[in-house]
Coordinates of C-alpha atoms in Angstrom, one line a residue:
Chain T
M1 CA -1.1 -4.0 34.7
A2 CA -3.5 -1.9 33.0
E3 CA -7.1 -3.2 32.7
H4 CA -8.9 -4.0 29.6
G5 CA -8.1 -1.4 26.8
A6 CA -7.2 1.2 29.3
R7 CA -6.9 4.7 27.8
P8 CA -3.1 5.5 27.8
A9 CA -2.1 8.5 29.8
R10 CA 0.2 10.3 27.9
R11 CA -1.3 10.6 24.4
G12 CA -0.7 14.4 24.1
W13 CA 2.8 13.8 22.5
Q14 CA 1.2 12.4 19.6
W15 CA 0.6 15.9 18.5
L16 CA 4.1 15.9 17.8
L17 CA 3.6 13.8 15.0
L18 CA 2.1 16.5 13.0
I19 CA 5.5 17.8 12.3
P20 CA 6.7 15.0 10.0
I21 CA 3.0 15.0 8.6
L22 CA 3.4 18.6 7.5
A23 CA 6.7 18.8 6.6
P24 CA 6.4 17.5 3.0
L25 CA 3.5 19.4 2.2
P26 CA 4.3 23.1 1.6
V27 CA 5.3 22.3 -2.1
G28 CA 5.7 25.8 -2.8
L29 CA 8.6 26.2 -0.3
Y30 CA 10.7 23.5 -1.5
D31 CA 9.9 23.6 -5.2
R32 CA 13.5 24.9 -6.0
L33 CA 17.0 23.7 -7.4
E34 CA 19.3 25.6 -4.8
P35 CA 20.8 24.7 -2.3
R36 CA 21.7 21.3 -4.0
L37 CA 23.5 18.6 -1.9
W38 CA 25.9 16.2 -3.8
G39 CA 24.4 17.7 -6.9
I40 CA 21.0 16.8 -6.0
P41 CA 18.3 19.7 -6.3
F42 CA 16.6 20.9 -3.1
F43 CA 13.3 19.6 -4.2
Y44 CA 14.7 16.0 -3.9
W45 CA 17.0 15.8 -1.1
Y46 CA 14.4 17.9 1.0
Q47 CA 11.7 15.4 0.4
V48 CA 14.0 12.5 1.3
G49 CA 15.2 14.2 4.2
C50 CA 11.7 14.4 5.8
A51 CA 11.9 10.5 6.0
F52 CA 14.8 10.8 8.6
L53 CA 12.7 13.5 10.4
A54 CA 9.7 11.1 10.4
T55 CA 11.6 8.2 12.0
A56 CA 13.1 10.8 14.4
V57 CA 9.9 12.4 15.7
T58 CA 8.0 8.9 15.7
V59 CA 10.8 7.4 18.0
L60 CA 10.6 10.4 20.3
V61 CA 6.7 10.2 20.7
Y62 CA 6.9 6.5 21.3
Q63 CA 9.5 6.7 24.0
L64 CA 7.6 9.9 25.7
S65 CA 4.3 8.0 25.5
R66 CA 5.8 5.1 27.3
R67 CA 7.7 6.7 29.8
G68 CA 6.2 6.3 33.3
R69 CA 3.6 3.7 32.1
R70 CA 5.4 0.5 33.3
Chain U
M1 CA 28.1 -18.0 -21.3
S2 CA 26.8 -14.7 -22.5
A3 CA 25.7 -12.0 -20.4
R4 CA 22.0 -12.7 -21.0
Q5 CA 22.5 -16.2 -19.9
V6 CA 24.0 -15.3 -16.6
E7 CA 21.4 -12.6 -15.8
I8 CA 18.6 -15.0 -16.6
G9 CA 20.5 -17.8 -14.6
T10 CA 21.1 -15.8 -11.6
F11 CA 17.5 -14.5 -11.8
T12 CA 16.1 -18.1 -12.3
V13 CA 17.8 -19.5 -9.4
L14 CA 17.2 -16.6 -6.8
L15 CA 13.5 -16.4 -7.8
G16 CA 13.4 -20.6 -7.2
A17 CA 15.0 -20.4 -4.0
M18 CA 12.6 -17.8 -3.1
L19 CA 9.3 -19.7 -4.0
L20 CA 10.9 -22.8 -2.2
L21 CA 11.3 -20.9 0.8
G22 CA 7.6 -19.6 0.5
F23 CA 6.4 -23.2 -0.1
L24 CA 8.4 -24.3 3.2
A25 CA 6.9 -21.1 5.0
A26 CA 4.0 -23.5 6.2
R27 CA 6.3 -25.3 8.7
W28 CA 7.4 -21.8 10.0
R29 CA 6.4 -21.1 13.7
R30 CA 4.1 -23.7 12.8
P31 CA 0.7 -23.4 14.7
P32 CA -1.6 -26.7 15.4
S33 CA -4.0 -26.0 12.5
L34 CA -3.4 -23.6 9.7
H35 CA -7.3 -24.1 9.3
S36 CA -8.7 -20.8 10.3
L37 CA -8.4 -17.2 9.1
E38 CA -6.7 -16.2 12.1
E39 CA -3.7 -18.5 11.2
W40 CA -3.9 -18.6 7.2
G41 CA -5.3 -14.9 6.8
V42 CA -3.4 -12.9 9.6
G43 CA -0.7 -15.3 10.5
G44 CA -2.1 -16.1 14.2
R45 CA -1.5 -12.2 14.8
A46 CA 1.7 -13.2 16.4
F47 CA 4.6 -11.3 14.2
G48 CA 6.8 -9.3 16.0
N49 CA 8.8 -6.1 15.0
W50 CA 11.0 -7.3 12.4
V51 CA 8.8 -9.8 10.7
T52 CA 5.9 -7.2 10.4
W53 CA 8.3 -4.5 9.5
F54 CA 9.8 -6.6 6.4
L55 CA 6.1 -7.9 5.6
L56 CA 4.6 -4.2 5.5
G57 CA 7.6 -3.2 3.5
G58 CA 7.1 -6.0 1.3
S59 CA 3.4 -5.7 0.8
M60 CA 3.3 -1.7 0.4
Y61 CA 6.5 -1.0 -1.5
T62 CA 5.7 -3.3 -4.6
A63 CA 7.4 -4.1 -7.6
Y64 CA 5.3 -1.8 -9.5
T65 CA 6.6 0.9 -7.3
Y66 CA 10.1 0.1 -7.8
I67 CA 9.4 0.1 -11.6
A68 CA 6.6 2.6 -12.2
V69 CA 8.2 5.2 -10.0
P70 CA 11.4 5.6 -11.8
A71 CA 9.8 5.3 -14.9
L72 CA 7.7 8.1 -14.4
V73 CA 10.3 10.1 -13.1
Y74 CA 12.3 9.4 -16.2
G75 CA 9.3 10.3 -18.2
V76 CA 8.2 13.6 -16.5
G77 CA 10.7 14.3 -13.8
A78 CA 9.7 16.0 -10.5
A79 CA 5.8 15.3 -10.8
G80 CA 6.8 11.4 -10.6
F81 CA 8.5 12.0 -7.2
F82 CA 5.1 12.2 -5.3
A83 CA 5.3 8.7 -4.0
V84 CA 8.2 9.5 -1.8
P85 CA 6.4 12.2 0.2
F86 CA 3.3 10.3 0.2
A87 CA 5.2 7.3 1.6
I88 CA 6.7 9.2 4.3
I89 CA 3.6 10.9 5.7
S90 CA 1.8 7.6 5.7
A91 CA 4.0 6.3 8.7
P92 CA 3.4 8.9 11.3
L93 CA -0.1 8.7 10.2
A94 CA -0.2 5.0 10.7
Y95 CA 1.2 5.5 14.3
V96 CA -2.4 7.1 15.1
I97 CA -4.6 5.3 12.7
S98 CA -3.3 1.8 12.2
T99 CA -2.8 1.3 16.1
R100 CA -6.4 2.1 16.7
T101 CA -7.2 -0.4 13.8
W102 CA -5.0 -2.8 15.5
S103 CA -6.7 -2.7 19.0
V104 CA -10.4 -2.8 17.8
S105 CA -9.6 -5.7 15.5
H106 CA -7.9 -7.6 17.9
A107 CA -10.5 -7.0 20.5
H108 CA -12.9 -8.3 18.0
G109 CA -11.3 -10.6 16.2
F110 CA -11.4 -8.9 12.7
V111 CA -9.3 -9.8 9.9
T112 CA -10.5 -7.0 7.3
S113 CA -11.8 -3.4 7.8
A114 CA -15.2 -4.5 6.0
E115 CA -15.9 -6.5 9.4
F116 CA -14.8 -3.4 11.5
T117 CA -17.7 -1.4 9.4
R118 CA -20.3 -3.7 10.2
A119 CA -19.7 -3.8 13.9
R120 CA -19.3 -0.2 14.2
F121 CA -22.2 1.0 12.1
G122 CA -24.4 -2.1 12.7
S123 CA -25.0 -2.5 9.0
R124 CA -23.7 -5.8 6.9
G125 CA -25.0 -4.2 3.8
L126 CA -22.5 -1.5 4.2
A127 CA -19.8 -3.8 5.2
A128 CA -20.6 -5.8 2.0
L129 CA -20.4 -2.7 0.1
V130 CA -16.8 -1.6 1.6
A131 CA -15.7 -5.2 1.0
V132 CA -16.6 -5.3 -2.7
T133 CA -15.1 -1.8 -3.2
G134 CA -12.0 -3.1 -1.7
I135 CA -11.9 -6.2 -3.8
V136 CA -12.4 -4.4 -7.1
A137 CA -9.6 -1.8 -6.1
T138 CA -7.4 -4.6 -5.2
M139 CA -7.6 -6.7 -8.2
P140 CA -6.0 -4.5 -10.9
Y141 CA -3.2 -3.7 -8.4
I142 CA -2.5 -7.5 -8.3
A143 CA -2.6 -7.2 -11.9
V144 CA -0.1 -4.2 -12.3
Q145 CA 2.4 -6.5 -10.3
L146 CA 2.2 -8.9 -12.8
V147 CA 2.8 -6.2 -15.4
A148 CA 5.8 -5.1 -13.8
L149 CA 7.2 -9.0 -13.6
R150 CA 6.1 -9.1 -17.6
A151 CA 8.3 -5.9 -18.0
M152 CA 11.1 -7.8 -16.6
F153 CA 10.8 -10.8 -18.8
A154 CA 10.5 -8.7 -21.6
T155 CA 13.8 -7.1 -20.8
L156 CA 15.5 -10.4 -20.4
G157 CA 14.5 -11.4 -23.9
V158 CA 12.3 -14.5 -22.5
T159 CA 9.6 -14.6 -25.2
G160 CA 6.2 -15.9 -24.6
E161 CA 3.7 -15.9 -21.7
W162 CA 4.5 -19.2 -19.8
P163 CA 7.3 -17.8 -17.6
L164 CA 4.8 -15.3 -16.1
A165 CA 2.2 -18.0 -15.8
A166 CA 4.7 -20.4 -14.0
A167 CA 5.7 -17.8 -11.7
V168 CA 2.2 -16.9 -10.8
L169 CA 1.3 -20.6 -10.6
V170 CA 4.1 -21.4 -7.9
A171 CA 3.3 -18.4 -6.0
S172 CA -0.1 -19.1 -5.9
V173 CA 0.5 -22.7 -4.6
C174 CA 2.9 -21.2 -1.7
T175 CA -0.1 -18.8 -0.5
F176 CA -2.7 -21.3 -0.7
R177 CA -0.6 -23.7 1.6
S178 CA 1.2 -21.2 3.6
G179 CA -1.2 -18.3 3.8
L180 CA 0.2 -15.0 5.4
R181 CA 3.4 -16.8 6.4
A182 CA 4.5 -17.3 3.0
P183 CA 4.7 -13.6 1.8
A184 CA 6.1 -12.8 5.3
L185 CA 9.1 -15.0 5.0
L186 CA 9.7 -14.2 1.6
S187 CA 9.9 -10.3 2.2
I188 CA 12.9 -10.9 4.6
A189 CA 14.5 -12.6 1.8
K190 CA 13.6 -10.3 -0.8
D191 CA 14.9 -7.2 1.5
I192 CA 18.3 -9.0 1.6
L193 CA 18.5 -8.6 -2.2
L194 CA 16.9 -5.3 -2.2
L195 CA 19.5 -4.0 0.2
W196 CA 22.4 -5.3 -2.2
L197 CA 20.6 -3.9 -5.1
V198 CA 20.3 -0.4 -3.1
L199 CA 24.1 -0.6 -2.2
A200 CA 24.9 -1.5 -5.6
V201 CA 23.3 1.6 -7.2
I202 CA 24.9 3.9 -4.8
L203 CA 28.5 2.4 -6.1
L204 CA 27.3 2.7 -9.3
V205 CA 26.3 6.4 -9.2
A206 CA 29.4 7.3 -7.1
M207 CA 31.4 5.8 -9.8
S208 CA 30.0 7.3 -13.0
G209 CA 29.7 11.0 -12.2
G210 CA 27.6 11.0 -9.3
W211 CA 24.3 12.9 -9.3
V212 CA 25.7 16.1 -10.6
A213 CA 26.0 14.6 -14.1
A214 CA 23.0 12.7 -13.9
F215 CA 20.8 15.9 -13.0
R216 CA 22.7 17.8 -15.7
S217 CA 21.9 15.7 -18.4
A218 CA 18.1 15.0 -16.9
G219 CA 17.6 18.9 -17.0
E220 CA 19.0 19.2 -20.7
R221 CA 16.8 16.5 -22.0
F222 CA 13.5 18.3 -20.2
T223 CA 14.6 21.7 -21.9
A224 CA 14.9 20.0 -25.0
D225 CA 11.6 18.1 -25.1
A226 CA 9.8 21.3 -24.3
S227 CA 6.7 19.6 -22.6
P228 CA 5.0 21.6 -20.2
A229 CA 4.3 18.8 -17.8
S230 CA 7.9 17.6 -17.4
G231 CA 11.1 19.4 -15.8
L232 CA 13.4 19.1 -12.8
L233 CA 11.0 21.0 -10.9
L234 CA 7.1 20.8 -10.9
P235 CA 5.4 22.3 -13.9
E236 CA 3.6 25.7 -13.6
G237 CA 0.2 25.3 -11.5
G238 CA 1.3 21.7 -10.6
W239 CA 1.7 22.6 -6.9
S240 CA -2.0 21.6 -6.2
G241 CA -2.0 18.5 -8.3
Y242 CA 1.3 17.1 -6.4
L243 CA 0.0 18.1 -3.0
T244 CA -3.5 16.5 -3.5
L245 CA -2.0 13.3 -4.9
V246 CA 0.3 12.9 -1.9
I247 CA -2.4 13.5 0.6
G248 CA -4.8 11.4 -1.4
S249 CA -2.6 8.5 -1.8
A250 CA -1.6 8.6 1.7
L251 CA -5.0 8.3 3.1
A252 CA -5.7 5.4 0.2
I253 CA -3.1 3.4 2.2
F254 CA -5.4 3.1 5.0
A255 CA -8.3 2.1 3.0
Y256 CA -6.5 -0.7 0.6
P257 CA -7.2 -3.9 2.3
H258 CA -3.5 -5.3 1.7
A259 CA -2.1 -2.8 3.7
L260 CA -4.3 -3.7 6.6
T261 CA -3.3 -7.5 6.7
G262 CA 0.3 -6.7 7.7
I263 CA -0.7 -4.6 10.5
L264 CA -3.2 -7.0 11.8
A265 CA -0.6 -9.7 11.9
A266 CA 1.3 -7.5 14.2
R267 CA 1.7 -9.0 17.9
D268 CA 0.7 -6.1 19.9
R269 CA 0.1 -2.3 19.5
A270 CA 3.7 -1.6 20.4
T271 CA 5.0 -3.5 17.4
V272 CA 2.5 -1.6 15.3
Q273 CA 4.0 1.9 16.5
R274 CA 7.7 0.8 16.2
N275 CA 6.8 0.0 13.0
A276 CA 5.5 3.4 12.2
A277 CA 8.6 4.7 13.4
A278 CA 10.8 2.4 11.2
L279 CA 8.8 2.1 8.2
P280 CA 10.5 5.7 6.7
V281 CA 13.7 3.4 6.0
Y282 CA 11.7 1.9 3.0
C283 CA 11.2 5.6 1.9
L284 CA 15.2 6.2 1.4
A285 CA 15.2 3.0 -0.7
L286 CA 12.0 4.3 -2.8
G287 CA 13.9 7.8 -2.8
L288 CA 17.1 6.5 -4.1
L289 CA 15.4 4.2 -6.9
A290 CA 13.2 7.1 -7.8
M291 CA 16.1 9.1 -8.8
L292 CA 17.4 6.4 -10.6
G293 CA 15.0 7.6 -13.5
F294 CA 17.4 10.7 -13.9
F295 CA 20.5 8.5 -13.9
A296 CA 19.0 6.5 -16.5
I297 CA 18.5 9.6 -18.8
G298 CA 22.1 10.5 -18.0
Q299 CA 23.3 6.8 -19.2
G300 CA 21.0 7.2 -22.4
V301 CA 18.8 4.2 -21.2
R302 CA 16.3 4.0 -24.0
P303 CA 12.9 1.7 -23.0
V304 CA 12.4 -1.5 -24.8
G305 CA 9.8 -1.2 -27.2
G306 CA 8.8 2.1 -26.0
D307 CA 7.3 0.8 -22.5
L308 CA 8.6 2.9 -19.8
N309 CA 8.3 0.1 -17.3
T310 CA 11.4 -1.5 -18.8
V311 CA 13.7 1.3 -18.0
V312 CA 14.8 0.3 -14.7
P313 CA 15.6 -3.4 -16.0
Q314 CA 17.0 -2.0 -19.0
L315 CA 19.3 0.2 -16.8
F316 CA 20.4 -2.7 -14.7
H317 CA 21.2 -4.6 -17.9
E318 CA 23.2 -1.8 -19.5
V319 CA 25.2 -0.9 -16.4
F320 CA 25.6 -3.7 -13.8
P321 CA 27.8 -6.9 -14.4
A322 CA 25.6 -9.6 -15.6
W323 CA 25.4 -11.5 -12.3
C324 CA 24.4 -8.4 -10.3
A325 CA 21.7 -7.3 -12.8
G326 CA 20.4 -11.0 -12.2
I327 CA 20.2 -10.0 -8.5
G328 CA 18.2 -6.9 -9.2
Y329 CA 15.8 -8.7 -11.5
A330 CA 15.3 -11.2 -8.6
A331 CA 14.4 -8.5 -6.0
I332 CA 12.2 -7.1 -8.1
G333 CA 10.6 -10.0 -9.2
V334 CA 9.9 -11.6 -5.7
A335 CA 8.9 -7.7 -4.8
A336 CA 6.1 -8.3 -7.7
L337 CA 5.0 -11.8 -6.1
I338 CA 4.9 -10.6 -2.5
P339 CA 2.3 -8.0 -2.6
A340 CA 0.4 -10.2 -5.4
A341 CA 0.2 -12.8 -2.7
V342 CA -0.9 -10.3 0.3
M343 CA -3.3 -8.7 -1.8
S344 CA -4.9 -12.0 -2.9
I345 CA -5.2 -12.9 0.9
A346 CA -6.8 -9.7 1.6
A347 CA -9.1 -9.7 -1.0
A348 CA -10.1 -13.4 -0.2
N349 CA -10.6 -12.5 3.5
L350 CA -13.0 -9.7 2.7
F351 CA -15.0 -12.0 0.5
T352 CA -15.2 -14.8 3.0
R353 CA -16.1 -12.7 6.2
S354 CA -18.2 -10.0 4.6
V355 CA -20.0 -11.6 1.6
Y356 CA -19.7 -15.6 2.2
R357 CA -20.3 -15.7 5.9
E358 CA -22.9 -12.9 5.8
Y359 CA -24.8 -13.7 2.9
L360 CA -24.1 -17.5 1.7
R361 CA -23.3 -19.4 4.6
P362 CA -24.0 -17.9 7.9
G363 CA -22.9 -20.7 9.8
A364 CA -19.6 -21.3 8.3
T365 CA -16.9 -22.9 10.5
P366 CA -13.2 -21.4 10.9
A367 CA -12.0 -24.3 8.9
E368 CA -14.5 -23.5 6.1
E369 CA -13.5 -20.0 6.2
A370 CA -10.1 -21.0 5.6
R371 CA -11.2 -23.2 2.8
V372 CA -13.0 -20.5 1.1
S373 CA -10.5 -17.9 1.6
R374 CA -7.7 -20.2 0.0
W375 CA -9.7 -20.8 -3.4
V376 CA -10.7 -17.2 -3.6
S377 CA -6.9 -16.2 -3.4
L378 CA -6.1 -18.5 -5.9
L379 CA -9.2 -17.1 -8.1
A380 CA -7.9 -13.4 -7.4
K381 CA -4.6 -14.3 -8.8
F382 CA -5.5 -16.1 -11.8
G383 CA -8.1 -13.7 -12.7
A384 CA -5.3 -10.8 -12.7
L385 CA -3.1 -13.1 -14.7
L386 CA -6.0 -13.8 -17.1
A387 CA -6.8 -10.0 -17.5
I388 CA -3.5 -9.3 -18.3
L389 CA -2.9 -12.3 -21.1
L390 CA -6.3 -11.7 -22.7
L391 CA -6.9 -7.6 -22.3
D392 CA -4.6 -5.0 -22.9
Q393 CA -2.2 -4.6 -20.2
E394 CA -2.9 -0.8 -20.6
F395 CA -6.1 -1.6 -19.4
S396 CA -4.8 -3.1 -16.0
I397 CA -2.7 0.2 -15.5
E398 CA -5.7 2.2 -16.2
L399 CA -7.9 0.0 -13.7
Q400 CA -5.3 0.5 -11.2
L401 CA -5.4 4.4 -11.3
I402 CA -9.1 4.1 -11.0
G403 CA -8.8 1.7 -8.0
G404 CA -6.9 4.1 -6.0
V405 CA -9.5 6.5 -6.5
I406 CA -12.5 4.3 -5.7
V407 CA -10.9 2.9 -2.6
L408 CA -10.5 6.2 -1.1
Q409 CA -14.2 6.2 -1.0
T410 CA -14.2 4.0 1.9
V411 CA -12.1 6.3 4.1
P412 CA -15.2 7.8 6.0
A413 CA -16.4 4.4 7.1
V414 CA -13.1 2.7 7.4
V415 CA -10.8 5.5 8.7
L416 CA -13.0 7.9 10.3
G417 CA -15.0 5.4 11.7
L418 CA -12.4 4.7 14.0
W419 CA -13.0 8.0 16.0
T420 CA -16.7 8.5 15.5
G421 CA -19.7 6.2 15.2
W422 CA -21.8 9.3 14.4
F423 CA -22.4 8.7 10.7
H424 CA -25.3 7.0 9.8
R425 CA -25.1 3.6 7.9
Y426 CA -27.5 5.0 5.1
A427 CA -25.6 8.0 4.7
L428 CA -22.1 6.2 4.7
A429 CA -23.4 3.9 1.8
A430 CA -25.1 6.9 0.1
G431 CA -21.8 8.8 0.2
L432 CA -19.7 5.9 -0.8
L433 CA -21.7 5.4 -4.0
T434 CA -21.9 9.1 -4.7
G435 CA -18.1 9.5 -4.3
L436 CA -17.5 6.5 -6.7
G437 CA -19.9 8.0 -9.2
T438 CA -18.1 11.7 -9.0
G439 CA -14.6 9.9 -9.1
L440 CA -15.4 8.0 -12.4
L441 CA -17.4 10.6 -13.8
A442 CA -14.4 13.1 -13.5
M443 CA -11.7 10.4 -14.6
Y444 CA -13.8 10.0 -17.9
H445 CA -13.3 13.6 -18.6
I446 CA -9.5 13.2 -18.0
P447 CA -7.5 13.0 -21.5
Q448 CA -4.3 11.7 -21.8
R449 CA -2.1 14.4 -23.7
A450 CA 1.4 13.7 -25.5
A451 CA 4.3 16.1 -24.9
D452 CA 3.3 18.3 -27.7
G453 CA -0.3 18.6 -26.1
R454 CA -2.0 16.3 -28.7
V455 CA -4.8 14.1 -27.2
L456 CA -3.5 10.6 -27.2
K457 CA -6.6 9.1 -25.4
A458 CA -9.8 10.8 -24.8
H459 CA -10.6 9.3 -21.5
F460 CA -9.4 7.6 -18.2
G461 CA -5.8 9.4 -19.2
G462 CA -4.8 10.1 -15.7
S463 CA -5.9 10.9 -12.1
N464 CA -5.6 14.8 -11.9
L465 CA -8.4 16.8 -13.1
P466 CA -7.5 20.1 -14.8
L467 CA -9.6 22.6 -12.6
A468 CA -10.0 24.5 -15.8
Q469 CA -12.6 21.9 -16.8
L470 CA -14.5 23.0 -13.6
G471 CA -14.8 26.3 -15.1
L472 CA -11.9 27.8 -13.1
D473 CA -9.4 30.0 -14.9
T474 CA -6.3 28.3 -13.8
R475 CA -3.8 25.8 -14.9
A476 CA -3.8 24.1 -11.5
T477 CA -5.0 20.3 -11.3
V478 CA -6.5 18.5 -8.3
Y479 CA -6.2 14.6 -7.5
T480 CA -9.7 13.1 -8.7
G481 CA -9.7 10.9 -5.5
L482 CA -9.8 13.7 -3.2
L483 CA -12.2 15.6 -4.9
A484 CA -14.6 12.8 -4.9
L485 CA -13.9 12.0 -1.3
A486 CA -14.9 15.8 -0.5
V487 CA -18.2 15.0 -2.3
N488 CA -18.5 11.7 -0.6
L489 CA -17.8 13.5 3.0
L490 CA -20.4 16.1 2.1
V491 CA -23.1 13.5 1.3
V492 CA -22.4 11.6 4.6
V493 CA -22.5 14.3 6.8
A494 CA -25.7 15.9 5.4
G495 CA -27.3 12.6 4.8
T496 CA -26.5 11.7 8.7
L497 CA -28.1 14.9 9.7
L498 CA -31.2 14.4 7.8
L499 CA -31.4 10.7 8.7
R500 CA -31.1 11.6 12.2
G501 CA -33.4 14.4 12.0
L502 CA -36.2 11.9 10.5
R503 CA -35.4 9.6 13.5
V504 CA -34.7 6.9 11.1
P505 CA -33.1 3.9 13.3
A506 CA -29.2 4.0 12.9
G507 CA -27.1 0.7 13.5
L508 CA -25.9 -0.5 16.6
D509 CA -22.5 0.1 17.5
A510 CA -21.1 -3.1 18.7
T511 CA -17.5 -1.3 19.8
R512 CA -16.9 -0.1 23.0
P513 CA -14.4 3.0 23.5
S514 CA -11.7 0.8 25.4
D515 CA -11.8 -1.6 22.2
Y516 CA -9.9 1.3 20.5
Y517 CA -6.7 1.1 23.0
A518 CA -7.2 -2.9 23.8
D519 CA -3.6 -4.7 23.8
A520 CA -2.5 -8.2 23.5
R521 CA -2.4 -8.9 26.9
D522 CA -5.9 -7.8 27.4
A523 CA -9.0 -10.6 27.3
A524 CA -9.0 -12.8 24.3
P525 CA -10.8 -11.7 21.2
R526 CA -14.5 -11.4 21.4
H527 CA -16.5 -11.5 18.0
S528 CA -18.7 -9.1 17.2
D529 CA -21.5 -11.2 16.0
A530 CA -21.2 -13.4 19.2
L531 CA -22.2 -9.7 21.4
I532 CA -25.1 -9.3 18.7
D533 CA -26.1 -13.0 18.1
G534 CA -25.1 -14.7 21.2
P535 CA -21.9 -16.6 22.0
T536 CA -21.2 -19.2 19.4
P537 CA -18.4 -21.5 21.0
S538 CA -17.4 -23.1 17.8
R539 CA -16.0 -19.8 16.6
S540 CA -14.1 -18.7 19.4
R541 CA -10.6 -19.0 18.8
S542 CA -8.0 -20.5 21.0
P543 CA -5.4 -17.9 22.1
A544 CA -2.9 -20.6 23.5
H545 CA -0.7 -20.7 20.6
A546 CA -0.6 -17.2 19.6
R547 CA 2.4 -16.5 21.6

């Protein structure tokens, strides 16, 4: 058992979170109509798609940071 | 029975059942006593993965979001979609930020971020300033929830203000009695209705021509109205405004008191982290409902009485079978009452811990704190109700816009303070006030323009400042909140350097580096005031019931 508030060992993985944080920020790159998905312009489906990316990366970071701690 | 009567009937029955549930919530996982802020204000810090997820979804994705975002998309197109990327990036940010907040709050027994500021920077004046800023920013946020609810009643054709007053009264009694347990339990029930609504929307879009048709008619309308601000894509020079609004709103979430309340109610660090991973699921619902704005254009929906907030309810009425529209109304109605409850609890806790206990009654017992918070939460809700009934509702919406800008000014103390105690307390206070001044001044100079460029309103017409007003030759805009935050930070850094150079005593930092990693299995909470003033046995909590 960790002592009070021991600094978690594997915190470096947290930097991976920069990927989903930065993904919706380059507005100029995704402010376009094509390619469309089910008739939805790229602008919209790309941003909604970032939600999947955010969940995937966060789950990965969570698992990687936990590994080997217990 | 007419379709309207079926809609109203379904809505009333579901809303009534929900509120009954909230009333009974006090009995749910009943602690020995609800008479402390640990229990009433943050649910005993005992919520697991699921309850926390529902509660966070219920308090951050408000009815105003589900109504105003599609309304904005209906009105201007792409620029209204900013809520989606903002919600998405706030989740990975929460993984890092909220985990630290949770730990230090757990270690010290904080129920608000203002208390953290007091412990970190050793200044109760700064804490009070942060608390008051938080309360002022939250009040109009409660009011706009009621604006959303009122738009629903207006679409249903219910006249008079009594339904709104009745809903607020019942919801207030629930909160008064059950504390945070009421909105937590309601959030679970609300999400069942919301899931139904999302499935119904997907089916509906699929059956009526899909997105192809919706975006085609929306594109045609935006071409026809020839407004420079609207379109399927961002207007020329609109990138900077969009980007700064996304970043500013995402940071503001970590400064808004109500978002923190749900985080603090989590059981341990892992619960907060797992929730950060699961929260983007709500973004999918938000994205879908936002695009409903385009769908409404395609269906030829016209807002009731010119109020864009009625677009979504009106769409439900026109395209759903009556009973299904009733479910949609109930989902949004409860989605208005849940955040209103959480916000009023958060505002009340701020007042109790950072103003009442610090300045009015230093020796307040936990029972007294809970009693004060209960009454203040009631006051907050009825204050918001009165503000809408007596003042113009446009005024509340304007105030909510300003609220986002001003709450952002507490970011240096509340968010950056999690990583550094270097800032000087006076510099933080000066920065906060300068930021508030800058933000208000900038917003005062933003006019609201109609599609043809006519000025509708000379002041407080929006939150994005055209850079041309600063003398730059560009059509780009920037979110006022972020601009004010930059000025704020400049003052904080310069002020800290100056004050440290002059050897003006900084406050005592009562937190230890390890506090920021503390977890549930670590020692029972210590109160920071116990560290400063010596132990006060009456205020220590009994952790036995927490699990």
